[in-house]
PDB file of C-alpha atoms in Angstrom:
ATOM      1  CA  UNK A  14     -80.197  -2.216  21.761  1.00 66.00           C
ATOM      2  CA  UNK A  15     -77.559  -4.265  23.480  1.00 62.00           C
ATOM      3  CA  UNK A  16     -74.997  -1.463  23.247  1.00 74.00           C
ATOM      4  CA  UNK A  17     -77.285   1.319  24.506  1.00 77.00           C
ATOM      5  CA  UNK A  18     -76.335   3.596  27.392  1.00 84.00           C
ATOM      6  CA  UNK A  19     -77.078   2.579  30.950  1.00 88.00           C
ATOM      7  CA  UNK A  20     -80.753   2.888  31.795  1.00 88.00           C
ATOM      8  CA  UNK A  21     -80.821   3.557  35.549  1.00 91.00           C
ATOM      9  CA  UNK A  22     -84.163   1.833  36.074  1.00 89.00           C
ATOM     10  CA  UNK A  23     -82.944  -1.261  34.239  1.00 92.00           C
ATOM     11  CA  UNK A  24     -79.735  -1.093  36.290  1.00 94.00           C
ATOM     12  CA  UNK A  25     -81.704  -0.966  39.536  1.00 93.00           C
ATOM     13  CA  UNK A  26     -84.004  -3.802  38.503  1.00 93.00           C
ATOM     14  CA  UNK A  27     -81.084  -5.909  37.223  1.00 95.00           C
ATOM     15  CA  UNK A  28     -79.283  -5.480  40.532  1.00 95.00           C
ATOM     16  CA  UNK A  29     -82.408  -6.484  42.455  1.00 94.00           C
ATOM     17  CA  UNK A  30     -82.915  -9.602  40.329  1.00 95.00           C
ATOM     18  CA  UNK A  31     -79.218 -10.520  40.622  1.00 95.00           C
ATOM     19  CA  UNK A  32     -79.228 -10.130  44.416  1.00 94.00           C
ATOM     20  CA  UNK A  33     -82.412 -12.190  44.685  1.00 92.00           C
ATOM     21  CA  UNK A  34     -81.033 -14.956  42.490  1.00 91.00           C
ATOM     22  CA  UNK A  35     -77.875 -15.059  44.613  1.00 90.00           C
ATOM     23  CA  UNK A  36     -79.966 -15.327  47.765  1.00 89.00           C
ATOM     24  CA  UNK A  37     -78.748 -11.967  49.106  1.00 89.00           C
ATOM     25  CA  UNK A  38     -82.123 -10.224  48.882  1.00 88.00           C
ATOM     26  CA  UNK A  39     -85.185 -12.077  50.096  1.00 84.00           C
ATOM     27  CA  UNK A  40     -87.889  -9.640  49.128  1.00 81.00           C
ATOM     28  CA  UNK A  41     -88.511  -6.616  47.009  1.00 85.00           C
ATOM     29  CA  UNK A  42     -91.593  -4.443  46.804  1.00 83.00           C
ATOM     30  CA  UNK A  43     -91.224  -2.246  43.737  1.00 85.00           C
ATOM     31  CA  UNK A  44     -93.487   0.773  43.426  1.00 81.00           C
ATOM     32  CA  UNK A  45     -94.479   0.742  39.771  1.00 81.00           C
ATOM     33  CA  UNK A  46     -95.481   4.100  38.332  1.00 78.00           C
ATOM     34  CA  UNK A  47     -96.881   4.900  34.920  1.00 77.00           C
ATOM     35  CA  UNK A  48     -96.750   8.110  32.917  1.00 76.00           C
ATOM     36  CA  UNK A  49     -98.444  11.198  34.374  1.00 73.00           C
ATOM     37  CA  UNK A  50    -101.721  12.256  32.814  1.00 71.00           C
ATOM     38  CA  UNK A  51    -102.262  16.012  32.612  1.00 61.00           C
ATOM     39  CA  UNK A  52    -106.028  16.162  32.353  1.00 48.00           C
ATOM     40  CA  UNK A  53    -108.660  14.281  34.301  1.00 43.00           C
ATOM     41  CA  UNK A  54    -111.576  12.578  32.676  1.00 49.00           C
ATOM     42  CA  UNK A  55    -114.776  12.912  34.675  1.00 42.00           C
ATOM     43  CA  UNK A  56    -115.679   9.863  36.688  1.00 38.00           C
ATOM     44  CA  UNK A  57    -112.218   8.267  36.619  1.00 44.00           C
ATOM     45  CA  UNK A  58    -111.279   6.238  39.666  1.00 48.00           C
ATOM     46  CA  UNK A  59    -108.115   6.095  41.715  1.00 45.00           C
ATOM     47  CA  UNK A  60    -104.899   7.009  39.948  1.00 47.00           C
ATOM     48  CA  UNK A  61    -106.396   6.345  36.523  1.00 49.00           C
ATOM     49  CA  UNK A  62    -106.964  10.110  36.298  1.00 57.00           C
ATOM     50  CA  UNK A  63    -103.369  10.832  37.333  1.00 70.00           C
ATOM     51  CA  UNK A  64    -101.239   8.243  35.581  1.00 75.00           C
ATOM     52  CA  UNK A  65    -101.328   5.473  33.041  1.00 77.00           C
ATOM     53  CA  UNK A  66    -100.322   1.890  33.679  1.00 79.00           C
ATOM     54  CA  UNK A  67     -96.607   1.220  33.369  1.00 78.00           C
ATOM     55  CA  UNK A  68     -97.583  -1.393  30.805  1.00 77.00           C
ATOM     56  CA  UNK A  69     -99.899   0.820  28.710  1.00 75.00           C
ATOM     57  CA  UNK A  70     -97.679   0.337  25.667  1.00 71.00           C
ATOM     58  CA  UNK A  71     -97.304  -3.380  26.316  1.00 75.00           C
ATOM     59  CA  UNK A  72     -96.218  -5.742  29.025  1.00 75.00           C
ATOM     60  CA  UNK A  73     -92.947  -7.509  29.706  1.00 77.00           C
ATOM     61  CA  UNK A  74     -93.598  -9.844  26.762  1.00 79.00           C
ATOM     62  CA  UNK A  75     -93.280  -6.840  24.437  1.00 83.00           C
ATOM     63  CA  UNK A  76     -89.855  -5.821  25.747  1.00 85.00           C
ATOM     64  CA  UNK A  77     -86.690  -6.524  23.770  1.00 86.00           C
ATOM     65  CA  UNK A  78     -84.947  -9.852  24.217  1.00 91.00           C
ATOM     66  CA  UNK A  79     -81.516  -8.199  24.294  1.00 92.00           C
ATOM     67  CA  UNK A  80     -78.803  -8.058  26.915  1.00 93.00           C
ATOM     68  CA  UNK A  81     -77.729  -4.502  27.718  1.00 92.00           C
ATOM     69  CA  UNK A  82     -73.970  -4.943  28.062  1.00 93.00           C
ATOM     70  CA  UNK A  83     -73.388  -1.600  29.815  1.00 94.00           C
ATOM     71  CA  UNK A  84     -75.969  -2.483  32.460  1.00 95.00           C
ATOM     72  CA  UNK A  85     -74.246  -5.851  32.982  1.00 95.00           C
ATOM     73  CA  UNK A  86     -70.929  -4.012  33.458  1.00 95.00           C
ATOM     74  CA  UNK A  87     -72.459  -1.598  35.986  1.00 95.00           C
ATOM     75  CA  UNK A  88     -74.166  -4.375  37.974  1.00 96.00           C
ATOM     76  CA  UNK A  89     -70.868  -6.266  38.054  1.00 96.00           C
ATOM     77  CA  UNK A  90     -69.105  -3.134  39.312  1.00 95.00           C
ATOM     78  CA  UNK A  91     -71.674  -2.567  42.073  1.00 95.00           C
ATOM     79  CA  UNK A  92     -71.425  -6.215  43.161  1.00 95.00           C
ATOM     80  CA  UNK A  93     -67.635  -5.918  43.360  1.00 95.00           C
ATOM     81  CA  UNK A  94     -67.889  -2.928  45.725  1.00 94.00           C
ATOM     82  CA  UNK A  95     -70.012  -4.785  48.289  1.00 90.00           C
ATOM     83  CA  UNK A  96     -68.388  -6.160  51.418  1.00 88.00           C
ATOM     84  CA  UNK A  97     -67.812  -8.989  50.981  1.00 90.00           C
ATOM     85  CA  UNK A  98     -67.666  -8.555  47.199  1.00 91.00           C
ATOM     86  CA  UNK A  99     -70.042 -10.672  45.147  1.00 93.00           C
ATOM     87  CA  UNK A 100     -69.304 -12.266  41.829  1.00 94.00           C
ATOM     88  CA  UNK A 101     -71.855 -11.789  39.087  1.00 95.00           C
ATOM     89  CA  UNK A 102     -73.788 -14.918  38.247  1.00 93.00           C
ATOM     90  CA  UNK A 103     -73.467 -16.531  34.858  1.00 92.00           C
ATOM     91  CA  UNK A 104     -77.134 -15.679  34.322  1.00 94.00           C
ATOM     92  CA  UNK A 105     -76.370 -11.953  34.556  1.00 95.00           C
ATOM     93  CA  UNK A 106     -74.315 -12.127  31.369  1.00 93.00           C
ATOM     94  CA  UNK A 107     -77.255 -13.518  29.398  1.00 94.00           C
ATOM     95  CA  UNK A 108     -80.309 -12.053  31.186  1.00 95.00           C
ATOM     96  CA  UNK A 109     -82.315  -9.999  28.711  1.00 94.00           C
ATOM     97  CA  UNK A 110     -84.318  -6.855  29.398  1.00 93.00           C
ATOM     98  CA  UNK A 111     -87.485  -8.930  29.017  1.00 92.00           C
ATOM     99  CA  UNK A 112     -86.256 -11.566  31.502  1.00 93.00           C
ATOM    100  CA  UNK A 113     -85.213  -8.904  34.015  1.00 93.00           C
ATOM    101  CA  UNK A 114     -88.604  -7.176  33.993  1.00 90.00           C
ATOM    102  CA  UNK A 115     -90.446 -10.509  34.095  1.00 89.00           C
ATOM    103  CA  UNK A 116     -88.392 -11.609  37.123  1.00 91.00           C
ATOM    104  CA  UNK A 117     -88.878  -8.303  38.918  1.00 89.00           C
ATOM    105  CA  UNK A 118     -92.641  -8.247  38.408  1.00 85.00           C
ATOM    106  CA  UNK A 119     -92.913 -11.615  40.175  1.00 85.00           C
ATOM    107  CA  UNK A 120     -92.258  -9.678  43.400  1.00 82.00           C
ATOM    108  CA  UNK A 121     -95.084  -8.284  45.435  1.00 73.00           C
ATOM    109  CA  UNK A 122     -95.319  -4.752  44.107  1.00 79.00           C
ATOM    110  CA  UNK A 123     -97.391  -1.615  44.276  1.00 79.00           C
ATOM    111  CA  UNK A 124     -99.126  -0.735  41.014  1.00 79.00           C
ATOM    112  CA  UNK A 125     -99.709   2.949  41.586  1.00 77.00           C
ATOM    113  CA  UNK A 126    -102.197   3.312  38.743  1.00 76.00           C
ATOM    114  CA  UNK A 127    -104.631   1.067  40.652  1.00 74.00           C
ATOM    115  CA  UNK A 128    -104.526   3.078  43.883  1.00 72.00           C
ATOM    116  CA  UNK A 129    -107.828   4.536  45.060  1.00 64.00           C
ATOM    117  CA  UNK A 130    -107.798   7.353  47.539  1.00 51.00           C
ATOM    118  CA  UNK A 131    -109.523   7.055  50.898  1.00 49.00           C
ATOM    119  CA  UNK A 132    -112.499   9.066  49.640  1.00 49.00           C
ATOM    120  CA  UNK A 133    -113.550   6.498  47.052  1.00 48.00           C
ATOM    121  CA  UNK A 134    -111.624   7.674  44.042  1.00 48.00           C
ATOM    122  CA  UNK A 135    -111.294  10.857  42.031  1.00 47.00           C
ATOM    123  CA  UNK A 136    -114.236  13.075  41.402  1.00 49.00           C
ATOM    124  CA  UNK A 137    -114.874  15.358  38.452  1.00 50.00           C
ATOM    125  CA  UNK A 138    -115.280  18.425  40.714  1.00 51.00           C
ATOM    126  CA  UNK A 139    -111.980  17.825  42.533  1.00 58.00           C
ATOM    127  CA  UNK A 140    -109.030  20.011  41.533  1.00 67.00           C
ATOM    128  CA  UNK A 141    -105.979  18.380  39.989  1.00 66.00           C
ATOM    129  CA  UNK A 142    -103.780  19.609  42.852  1.00 71.00           C
ATOM    130  CA  UNK A 143    -106.146  18.221  45.488  1.00 70.00           C
ATOM    131  CA  UNK A 144    -106.381  14.913  43.644  1.00 71.00           C
ATOM    132  CA  UNK A 145    -102.589  14.667  43.461  1.00 73.00           C
ATOM    133  CA  UNK A 146    -102.258  15.337  47.191  1.00 77.00           C
ATOM    134  CA  UNK A 147    -104.905  12.710  48.031  1.00 77.00           C
ATOM    135  CA  UNK A 148    -103.262  10.270  45.646  1.00 76.00           C
ATOM    136  CA  UNK A 149     -99.839  10.759  47.249  1.00 77.00           C
ATOM    137  CA  UNK A 150    -101.328  10.033  50.666  1.00 79.00           C
ATOM    138  CA  UNK A 151    -103.105   6.924  49.377  1.00 78.00           C
ATOM    139  CA  UNK A 152     -99.936   5.783  47.573  1.00 79.00           C
ATOM    140  CA  UNK A 153     -97.897   6.144  50.757  1.00 80.00           C
ATOM    141  CA  UNK A 154    -100.488   4.242  52.810  1.00 82.00           C
ATOM    142  CA  UNK A 155    -100.764   1.463  50.209  1.00 78.00           C
ATOM    143  CA  UNK A 156     -96.967   1.260  49.797  1.00 80.00           C
ATOM    144  CA  UNK A 157     -96.396   0.880  53.530  1.00 82.00           C
ATOM    145  CA  UNK A 158     -99.045  -1.857  53.707  1.00 81.00           C
ATOM    146  CA  UNK A 159     -97.470  -3.670  50.748  1.00 78.00           C
ATOM    147  CA  UNK A 160     -93.964  -3.431  52.204  1.00 78.00           C
ATOM    148  CA  UNK A 161     -95.209  -4.768  55.534  1.00 80.00           C
ATOM    149  CA  UNK A 162     -96.917  -7.642  53.728  1.00 78.00           C
ATOM    150  CA  UNK A 163     -93.679  -8.427  51.867  1.00 73.00           C
ATOM    151  CA  UNK A 164     -91.718  -8.329  55.124  1.00 73.00           C
ATOM    152  CA  UNK A 165     -94.146 -10.777  56.743  1.00 77.00           C
ATOM    153  CA  UNK A 166     -93.502 -13.232  53.906  1.00 73.00           C
ATOM    154  CA  UNK A 167     -89.768 -13.327  54.576  1.00 71.00           C
ATOM    155  CA  UNK A 168     -88.654 -16.438  56.347  1.00 66.00           C
ATOM    156  CA  UNK A 169     -85.604 -15.805  58.412  1.00 62.00           C
ATOM    157  CA  UNK A 170     -83.053 -18.597  58.561  1.00 59.00           C
ATOM    158  CA  UNK A 171     -82.035 -19.556  62.095  1.00 51.00           C
ATOM    159  CA  UNK A 172     -78.914 -17.817  63.366  1.00 52.00           C
ATOM    160  CA  UNK A 173     -76.177 -20.443  63.589  1.00 54.00           C
ATOM    161  CA  UNK A 174     -74.660 -20.908  67.001  1.00 51.00           C
ATOM    162  CA  UNK A 175     -71.067 -22.099  67.227  1.00 51.00           C
ATOM    163  CA  UNK A 176     -70.460 -25.593  68.547  1.00 52.00           C
ATOM    164  CA  UNK A 177     -68.514 -25.866  71.806  1.00 47.00           C
ATOM    165  CA  UNK A 178     -65.336 -26.876  69.969  1.00 48.00           C
ATOM    166  CA  UNK A 179     -65.674 -23.868  67.617  1.00 48.00           C
ATOM    167  CA  UNK A 180     -65.440 -21.283  70.405  1.00 44.00           C
ATOM    168  CA  UNK A 181     -62.249 -19.277  69.998  1.00 46.00           C
ATOM    169  CA  UNK A 182     -60.146 -18.390  73.054  1.00 46.00           C
ATOM    170  CA  UNK A 183     -61.128 -14.718  72.621  1.00 46.00           C
ATOM    171  CA  UNK A 184     -64.820 -15.552  72.480  1.00 44.00           C
ATOM    172  CA  UNK A 185     -64.529 -17.892  75.456  1.00 44.00           C
ATOM    173  CA  UNK A 186     -62.791 -15.453  77.827  1.00 45.00           C
ATOM    174  CA  UNK A 187     -64.749 -15.066  80.993  1.00 44.00           C
ATOM    175  CA  UNK A 188     -67.221 -17.783  79.998  1.00 41.00           C
ATOM    176  CA  UNK A 189     -67.753 -20.782  82.210  1.00 40.00           C
ATOM    177  CA  UNK A 190     -67.434 -24.199  80.618  1.00 37.00           C
ATOM    178  CA  UNK A 191     -69.478 -27.088  81.883  1.00 35.00           C
TER     179      UNK A 191
END
């Protein structure tokens, strides 16, 4: 519903999408988690025995095409507290839940339900606690690799250097001029 309370995950994702669209955030590597699964089926691989896909009940196309007004208000408030403050884009006012999730999932992300541990996946004789510990280690390793990959994709704009006539007297103190 458009008048529902603030969903913190939607707030976070809306802020990420807004900052990316404004050119203030070059990359994002969301770690997408599904719902925990209590029991393990024998022979399951990777996290499939520990969690479901985030999109088990449907993908972004199945999400509501509504604008959550309270999330828009919160994103606007957060943007106003930045230094320098940012103005919300016109798109923020009309970006639906479906559009937000679709935009976010275009980022390089970690789909935790597809993680396989370093021992070739879960085994039926492995305890749940041991599997969870191995999964956490594999998730951390995979997340770090994904973040590093995202960082390598960032192109840094050149740092502008002031022209000779733009040097202020304070900046030029002690400097020799040719």
